[in-house]
Short mmCIF file of C-alpha atoms in Angstrom, two decimals:
data_model
loop_
_atom_site.label_atom_id
_atom_site.label_comp_id
_atom_site.label_asym_id
_atom_site.label_seq_id
_atom_site.Cartn_x
_atom_site.Cartn_y
_atom_site.Cartn_z
CA MET A 1 -27.09 1.06 -1.43
CA PRO A 2 -26.44 -1.86 0.95
CA VAL A 3 -23.22 -3.84 0.76
CA ALA A 4 -23.58 -7.55 1.29
CA GLY A 5 -21.53 -9.41 3.86
CA SER A 6 -21.58 -12.14 6.44
CA CYS A 7 -23.72 -11.49 9.48
CA VAL A 8 -22.22 -10.47 12.81
CA SER A 9 -23.45 -12.69 15.61
CA ALA A 10 -24.63 -11.26 18.90
CA GLY A 11 -21.72 -12.84 20.75
CA ASP A 12 -19.00 -11.30 18.66
CA VAL A 13 -16.94 -8.48 20.15
CA VAL A 14 -16.96 -5.82 17.47
CA LYS A 15 -16.89 -2.05 17.25
CA LYS A 16 -19.76 -0.31 15.47
CA LEU A 17 -18.45 2.70 13.55
CA VAL A 18 -20.63 5.24 11.77
CA PHE A 19 -18.81 6.88 8.87
CA ASP A 20 -19.42 9.85 6.59
CA TYR A 21 -17.12 10.84 3.75
CA GLU A 22 -17.67 13.86 1.49
CA MET A 23 -15.74 15.27 -1.46
CA ARG A 24 -16.55 18.43 -3.41
CA LEU A 25 -14.72 19.52 -6.56
CA SER A 26 -15.23 23.15 -7.65
CA PHE A 27 -14.37 24.29 -11.18
CA SER A 28 -13.49 27.86 -12.16
CA ALA A 29 -15.68 27.51 -15.26
CA PRO A 30 -18.35 25.02 -16.34
CA VAL A 31 -17.08 21.66 -17.61
CA THR A 32 -18.82 19.06 -19.77
CA ASP A 33 -18.46 15.40 -20.73
CA HIS A 34 -17.25 14.55 -17.24
CA ARG A 35 -16.34 10.89 -16.84
CA PHE A 36 -15.44 9.73 -13.36
CA GLN A 37 -14.54 6.66 -11.36
CA LEU A 38 -15.09 6.44 -7.60
CA ARG A 39 -13.55 3.96 -5.20
CA CYS A 40 -15.03 5.41 -2.02
CA ILE A 41 -17.19 2.67 -0.48
CA PRO A 42 -15.72 0.64 2.38
CA SER A 43 -16.17 -2.99 1.42
CA THR A 44 -17.06 -5.99 3.54
CA GLY A 45 -14.06 -8.21 4.22
CA PRO A 46 -12.45 -10.43 6.87
CA ARG A 47 -12.10 -7.65 9.47
CA GLN A 48 -15.19 -5.55 8.75
CA GLN A 49 -18.81 -5.81 7.69
CA VAL A 50 -20.33 -2.74 6.05
CA ILE A 51 -24.08 -2.07 5.98
CA ASP A 52 -26.59 0.72 5.31
CA VAL A 53 -24.36 2.41 2.73
CA GLU A 54 -25.83 5.44 0.97
CA VAL A 55 -24.09 7.25 -1.88
CA LYS A 56 -25.13 10.65 -3.24
CA ILE A 57 -23.72 12.25 -6.40
CA GLN A 58 -24.19 15.83 -7.61
CA PRO A 59 -25.06 16.46 -10.40
CA GLU A 60 -27.19 13.33 -10.29
CA THR A 61 -26.36 10.64 -12.83
CA GLU A 62 -26.60 6.90 -13.28
CA LEU A 63 -23.80 4.84 -11.76
CA GLU A 64 -22.37 1.50 -12.80
CA THR A 65 -20.99 -0.51 -9.88
CA THR A 66 -18.33 -3.19 -10.30
CA ILE A 67 -15.64 -4.93 -8.23
CA ASP A 68 -12.01 -4.42 -9.28
CA SER A 69 -9.17 -6.95 -9.22
CA PHE A 70 -8.36 -5.96 -5.63
CA ASP A 71 -11.97 -6.56 -4.48
CA SER A 72 -12.71 -2.84 -4.09
CA VAL A 73 -16.13 -1.42 -4.96
CA VAL A 74 -15.82 0.83 -8.04
CA MET A 75 -18.51 3.19 -9.35
CA THR A 76 -18.28 4.85 -12.76
CA GLY A 77 -20.46 7.57 -14.24
CA PHE A 78 -20.79 10.22 -16.95
CA ILE A 79 -22.14 13.78 -16.74
CA PRO A 80 -22.48 15.35 -20.22
CA GLU A 81 -24.19 18.58 -19.10
CA PRO A 82 -22.26 21.73 -18.06
CA HIS A 83 -21.54 21.94 -14.33
CA ASP A 84 -19.13 23.87 -12.10
CA ILE A 85 -19.37 21.66 -9.01
CA PHE A 86 -19.03 17.89 -8.69
CA SER A 87 -19.58 16.26 -5.32
CA TYR A 88 -20.27 12.93 -3.74
CA SER A 89 -20.88 11.61 -0.25
CA VAL A 90 -20.94 8.14 1.23
CA THR A 91 -22.37 7.22 4.61
CA GLY A 92 -22.83 3.91 6.36
CA ILE A 93 -22.00 1.66 9.27
CA ALA A 94 -18.97 -0.60 9.66
CA PHE A 95 -18.75 -3.41 12.20
CA VAL A 96 -15.01 -3.83 12.75
CA ASP A 97 -13.43 -6.88 14.37
CA ASN A 98 -9.68 -6.43 14.35
CA ALA A 99 -9.17 -9.78 16.08
CA HIS A 100 -10.72 -11.72 13.19
CA ILE A 101 -9.35 -15.18 12.48
CA HIS A 102 -10.50 -15.54 8.88
CA LYS A 103 -7.60 -16.51 6.65
CA GLU A 104 -6.98 -15.04 3.21
CA ALA A 105 -5.13 -16.45 0.22
CA TYR A 106 -1.52 -15.42 -0.27
CA LYS A 107 -0.92 -13.08 -3.23
CA PRO A 108 2.73 -12.89 -4.35
CA LEU A 109 2.29 -9.58 -6.20
CA TYR A 110 2.59 -7.80 -2.84
CA ARG A 111 6.19 -9.01 -2.52
CA PHE A 112 7.30 -6.77 -5.39
CA ASN A 113 7.64 -3.02 -5.57
CA SER A 114 5.41 -0.85 -7.74
CA ALA A 115 6.02 2.44 -9.54
CA LEU A 116 5.64 4.58 -6.41
CA THR A 117 7.74 2.34 -4.14
CA ILE A 118 10.88 1.69 -6.21
CA PRO A 119 13.85 2.55 -3.95
CA GLY A 120 16.59 5.07 -4.67
CA PRO A 121 19.63 6.01 -2.56
CA ASN A 122 17.60 7.31 0.41
CA VAL A 123 15.29 4.31 0.65
CA GLU A 124 18.22 1.95 0.11
CA ALA A 125 19.99 3.56 3.07
CA MET A 126 16.92 2.96 5.21
CA ILE A 127 16.74 -0.64 4.00
CA ALA A 128 20.31 -1.14 5.24
CA VAL A 129 19.46 0.33 8.65
CA CYS A 130 16.35 -1.83 8.92
CA ARG A 131 18.27 -4.97 8.00
CA GLU A 132 20.54 -4.30 10.98
CA ARG A 133 17.54 -3.82 13.26
CA LEU A 134 15.94 -7.04 12.02
CA ALA A 135 19.19 -8.96 12.49
CA ALA A 136 19.08 -8.03 16.18
CA LEU A 137 15.63 -9.60 16.62
CA PRO A 138 15.17 -13.17 17.85
CA SER A 139 15.36 -15.75 15.06
CA ASP A 140 11.67 -16.55 15.49
CA ALA A 141 10.48 -12.94 15.13
CA THR A 142 7.18 -12.80 13.27
CA PRO A 143 6.57 -10.77 10.10
CA VAL A 144 4.55 -8.27 12.14
CA GLN A 145 7.35 -7.88 14.68
CA GLN A 146 9.79 -7.27 11.84
CA ALA A 147 7.41 -4.81 10.18
CA ALA A 148 7.08 -2.93 13.47
CA GLU A 149 10.83 -2.30 13.41
CA VAL A 150 10.54 -0.92 9.88
CA MET A 151 7.55 1.19 10.89
CA ASP A 152 9.47 2.76 13.76
CA GLU A 153 12.36 3.66 11.46
CA VAL A 154 9.97 5.25 8.93
CA TYR A 155 8.16 7.18 11.66
CA LYS A 156 11.42 8.64 12.99
CA ALA A 157 12.56 9.66 9.50
CA PHE A 158 9.58 11.89 8.68
CA VAL A 159 8.03 15.17 9.74
CA TYR A 160 4.31 15.12 8.95
CA THR A 161 3.85 18.10 6.62
CA PRO A 162 0.57 18.56 4.70
CA GLY A 163 1.02 19.97 1.22
CA SER A 164 4.68 18.94 0.96
CA THR A 165 4.00 16.14 -1.53
CA THR A 166 1.50 15.25 -4.26
CA ILE A 167 -0.24 12.06 -5.36
CA ARG A 168 2.66 11.52 -7.79
CA THR A 169 5.42 11.70 -5.17
CA THR A 170 7.39 8.47 -4.92
CA ALA A 171 8.72 6.87 -1.76
CA GLU A 172 12.25 7.93 -2.71
CA GLN A 173 11.26 11.55 -3.34
CA ALA A 174 9.36 11.81 -0.06
CA LEU A 175 12.15 10.30 2.01
CA ALA A 176 14.71 12.55 0.32
CA GLN A 177 12.97 15.61 1.75
CA ARG A 178 12.13 13.90 5.06
CA LYS A 179 8.56 15.19 5.10
CA GLY A 180 5.22 14.10 3.75
CA VAL A 181 1.77 12.80 4.64
CA CYS A 182 0.30 9.38 5.43
CA GLN A 183 0.53 8.26 1.81
CA ASP A 184 4.29 8.91 1.83
CA TYR A 185 4.88 7.15 5.15
CA ALA A 186 3.05 4.13 3.75
CA HIS A 187 4.98 4.11 0.46
CA VAL A 188 8.37 4.21 2.18
CA MET A 189 7.35 1.47 4.60
CA LEU A 190 6.09 -0.68 1.72
CA SER A 191 9.34 -0.26 -0.18
CA VAL A 192 11.47 -1.26 2.80
CA CYS A 193 9.22 -4.14 3.88
CA ARG A 194 9.26 -5.69 0.43
CA HIS A 195 13.04 -5.46 0.20
CA VAL A 196 13.57 -7.21 3.52
CA GLY A 197 11.31 -10.08 2.48
CA LEU A 198 7.93 -9.07 3.89
CA THR A 199 4.68 -9.26 1.94
CA ALA A 200 2.96 -5.89 2.33
CA ARG A 201 0.15 -3.89 0.76
CA TYR A 202 -1.18 -0.32 0.77
CA ILE A 203 -4.47 0.49 2.52
CA ALA A 204 -6.68 3.53 1.98
CA GLY A 205 -9.36 4.11 4.56
CA LEU A 206 -10.84 6.18 7.33
CA LEU A 207 -9.75 6.89 10.90
CA GLY A 208 -11.62 8.83 13.53
CA GLY A 209 -10.22 12.30 14.17
CA GLU A 210 -8.39 12.60 10.85
CA GLY A 211 -10.94 14.73 8.95
CA ALA A 212 -9.77 13.18 5.69
CA THR A 213 -8.89 9.77 4.34
CA HIS A 214 -5.93 7.94 5.84
CA ALA A 215 -3.35 5.46 4.55
CA TRP A 216 -1.47 2.65 6.25
CA VAL A 217 0.20 -0.71 5.56
CA GLU A 218 -0.82 -4.32 6.04
CA VAL A 219 1.67 -7.18 6.35
CA TYR A 220 0.82 -10.80 5.62
CA GLN A 221 1.32 -13.21 8.52
CA ASP A 222 -0.04 -16.73 8.98
CA GLY A 223 -2.81 -16.27 6.43
CA ARG A 224 -3.95 -12.91 7.78
CA TRP A 225 -3.30 -9.29 6.91
CA VAL A 226 -2.22 -7.27 9.95
CA GLY A 227 -2.32 -3.47 9.83
CA LEU A 228 0.45 -1.09 10.89
CA ASP A 229 0.16 2.69 10.77
CA PRO A 230 3.57 4.33 10.21
CA THR A 231 2.13 7.85 10.45
CA HIS A 232 1.25 7.19 14.10
CA ASN A 233 3.79 4.39 14.73
CA ARG A 234 1.23 1.91 16.01
CA LEU A 235 -0.66 -1.24 15.14
CA VAL A 236 -4.01 -0.75 13.48
CA ASP A 237 -6.95 -1.37 15.80
CA ASP A 238 -10.72 -1.50 15.38
CA SER A 239 -11.02 2.27 14.95
CA TYR A 240 -9.79 2.00 11.35
CA ILE A 241 -12.14 1.44 8.39
CA THR A 242 -10.69 0.00 5.18
CA ILE A 243 -11.89 1.41 1.86
CA ALA A 244 -9.43 -0.10 -0.62
CA HIS A 245 -6.14 -1.96 -0.82
CA GLY A 246 -3.51 -2.46 -3.49
CA ARG A 247 0.17 -2.25 -4.35
CA ASP A 248 0.34 1.50 -3.72
CA TYR A 249 -1.79 4.65 -3.84
CA ARG A 250 -2.53 4.28 -7.54
CA ASP A 251 -4.52 1.09 -6.92
CA CYS A 252 -6.59 2.84 -4.25
CA MET A 253 -7.44 6.25 -5.71
CA LEU A 254 -10.83 7.26 -4.32
CA ASP A 255 -11.76 9.45 -7.29
CA ILE A 256 -10.46 9.79 -10.83
CA GLY A 257 -11.99 11.91 -13.57
CA ILE A 258 -11.60 13.53 -16.95
CA PHE A 259 -13.69 16.35 -18.43
CA SER A 260 -13.86 18.95 -21.20
CA GLY A 261 -13.26 22.62 -20.44
CA TYR A 262 -11.05 25.56 -21.41
CA ASN A 263 -8.36 26.77 -19.00
CA VAL A 264 -10.31 25.35 -16.06
CA GLN A 265 -8.87 25.47 -12.54
CA GLN A 266 -10.20 23.16 -9.84
CA SER A 267 -10.17 23.08 -6.06
CA GLN A 268 -11.06 20.19 -3.80
CA TRP A 269 -12.69 20.04 -0.37
CA VAL A 270 -12.77 16.81 1.62
CA ASN A 271 -14.26 15.88 4.97
CA ALA A 272 -14.33 12.52 6.74
CA SER A 273 -16.03 11.61 9.99
CA VAL A 274 -15.88 8.36 11.95
CA HIS A 275 -17.40 7.82 15.38
CA GLU A 276 -18.28 4.81 17.48
CA GLN A 277 -21.93 4.07 18.11
CA VAL A 278 -22.45 2.34 21.44
CA ALA A 279 -25.61 0.31 21.83
#
């Protein structure tokens, strides 16, 4: 299913990335009346054009495609028949130009914290430290320069530890234990950025070499969103593919579902692949 977007001219300097994302959900017993919502298609935007997208769902079913309030592609479906495996895959090509100059409208909702980014004592302590770091910057420091100081503080505070948090873990809870995954790094950075006056949003996407989805932060500066990756303590470059953005993880969940079944356990397998295709 192709995704529309502006054409990339031959003279533009862009990176051509081929992506493949797969998710398989296995149930311990057959389930029925499975309703699901997928937000797994990278969308065309100011820094990327996405083409040749193909989506496969098992068991096969009809999909309804819409665009949500954050401009993410959303697919919904219903599988009434019994099944013990649900899977989907999305493949395509993204032309990424991280040096884009297209301006975007300012949205004030990204100045305010959301449910997963409300600070507690640990985040408040980091806010105080970051305020001191920002006070030491030149008076004309840009939002991105300020955000980079916050990012460095978040990076130093965490030990990357898969399985140490869940999708419900808040920024405060993650920072309290000083370990987490990319989602947690992003939530803490968002909380601090917003409290020091920066407009920031959560990004879910793909990054080569990760093997799964990734999360980072974008900060608004001069009409553009600029990406910063607190998990790796670096600015986002043209090796990152954006899937969705929002206030926090909850606005960017790649898959949500509800089904009928008795005492059913489920396990998830995910694989993501991104590689550059050189002409």
